[in-house]
Amino acid sequence: LKQAVALAPEDAEPYVALGKYYYKKQDYNEALQQFIKANEINPSNSEIRYYAGLIRLVIKKDAIRDAM
């Protein structure tokens, strides 16, 4: 995936794919960074918003759990 980003840095899809990869590995900070990069290139991609919402829910749940 990193090679895909290197080959097409102006395309949002490799960043989306990397974001999904990091999301599945539960590395939410890195996933969010990749989705932010993808959003800067293509802000109309609904898949980016979907995963950003999922990450927001996970972070919110973690914050509540930490507060308890």
GROMACS .gro file of C-alpha atoms in nm, residues 4-67:
model
   64
    4ALA     CA    1   0.079   0.259  -0.417
    5VAL     CA    2   0.095   0.589  -0.231
    6ALA     CA    3   0.447   0.648  -0.368
    7LEU     CA    4   0.329   0.573  -0.723
    8ALA     CA    5   0.013   0.785  -0.705
    9PRO     CA    6   0.044   1.047  -0.428
   10GLU     CA    7  -0.225   1.260  -0.593
   11ASP     CA    8  -0.483   0.981  -0.575
   12ALA     CA    9  -0.697   0.942  -0.262
   13GLU     CA   10  -0.759   0.567  -0.297
   14PRO     CA   11  -0.419   0.446  -0.166
   15TYR     CA   12  -0.464   0.665   0.142
   16VAL     CA   13  -0.814   0.524   0.195
   17ALA     CA   14  -0.677   0.170   0.164
   18LEU     CA   15  -0.401   0.248   0.415
   19GLY     CA   16  -0.657   0.402   0.649
   20LYS     CA   17  -0.869   0.086   0.632
   21TYR     CA   18  -0.561  -0.127   0.697
   22TYR     CA   19  -0.466   0.070   1.007
   23TYR     CA   20  -0.828   0.073   1.122
   24LYS     CA   21  -0.843  -0.306   1.108
   25LYS     CA   22  -0.516  -0.322   1.303
   26GLN     CA   23  -0.682  -0.089   1.560
   27ASP     CA   24  -0.420   0.182   1.505
   28TYR     CA   25  -0.682   0.454   1.502
   29ASN     CA   26  -0.445   0.751   1.512
   30GLU     CA   27  -0.259   0.638   1.201
   31ALA     CA   28  -0.586   0.544   1.030
   32LEU     CA   29  -0.720   0.891   1.097
   33GLN     CA   30  -0.404   1.050   0.953
   34GLN     CA   31  -0.445   0.850   0.632
   35PHE     CA   32  -0.812   0.943   0.602
   36ILE     CA   33  -0.725   1.310   0.655
   37LYS     CA   34  -0.474   1.292   0.368
   38ALA     CA   35  -0.735   1.123   0.148
   39ASN     CA   36  -0.993   1.386   0.242
   40GLU     CA   37  -0.756   1.665   0.142
   41ILE     CA   38  -0.731   1.509  -0.205
   42ASN     CA   39  -1.096   1.407  -0.248
   43PRO     CA   40  -1.333   1.565   0.006
   44SER     CA   41  -1.641   1.419  -0.166
   45ASN     CA   42  -1.549   1.055  -0.093
   46SER     CA   43  -1.822   0.914   0.133
   47GLU     CA   44  -1.605   0.619   0.238
   48ILE     CA   45  -1.368   0.859   0.414
   49ARG     CA   46  -1.654   1.009   0.613
   50TYR     CA   47  -1.782   0.664   0.704
   51TYR     CA   48  -1.451   0.551   0.852
   52ALA     CA   49  -1.393   0.887   1.020
   53GLY     CA   50  -1.728   0.839   1.195
   54LEU     CA   51  -1.631   0.488   1.304
   55ILE     CA   52  -1.301   0.615   1.441
   56ARG     CA   53  -1.482   0.893   1.626
   57LEU     CA   54  -1.711   0.637   1.791
   58VAL     CA   55  -1.417   0.419   1.895
   59ILE     CA   56  -1.227   0.714   2.040
   60LYS     CA   57  -1.540   0.830   2.223
   61LYS     CA   58  -1.591   0.483   2.374
   62ASP     CA   59  -1.224   0.474   2.483
   63ALA     CA   60  -1.255   0.817   2.643
   64ILE     CA   61  -1.563   0.709   2.840
   65ARG     CA   62  -1.391   0.389   2.948
   66ASP     CA   63  -1.082   0.586   3.061
   67ALA     CA   64  -1.298   0.832   3.254
   0.00000   0.00000   0.00000
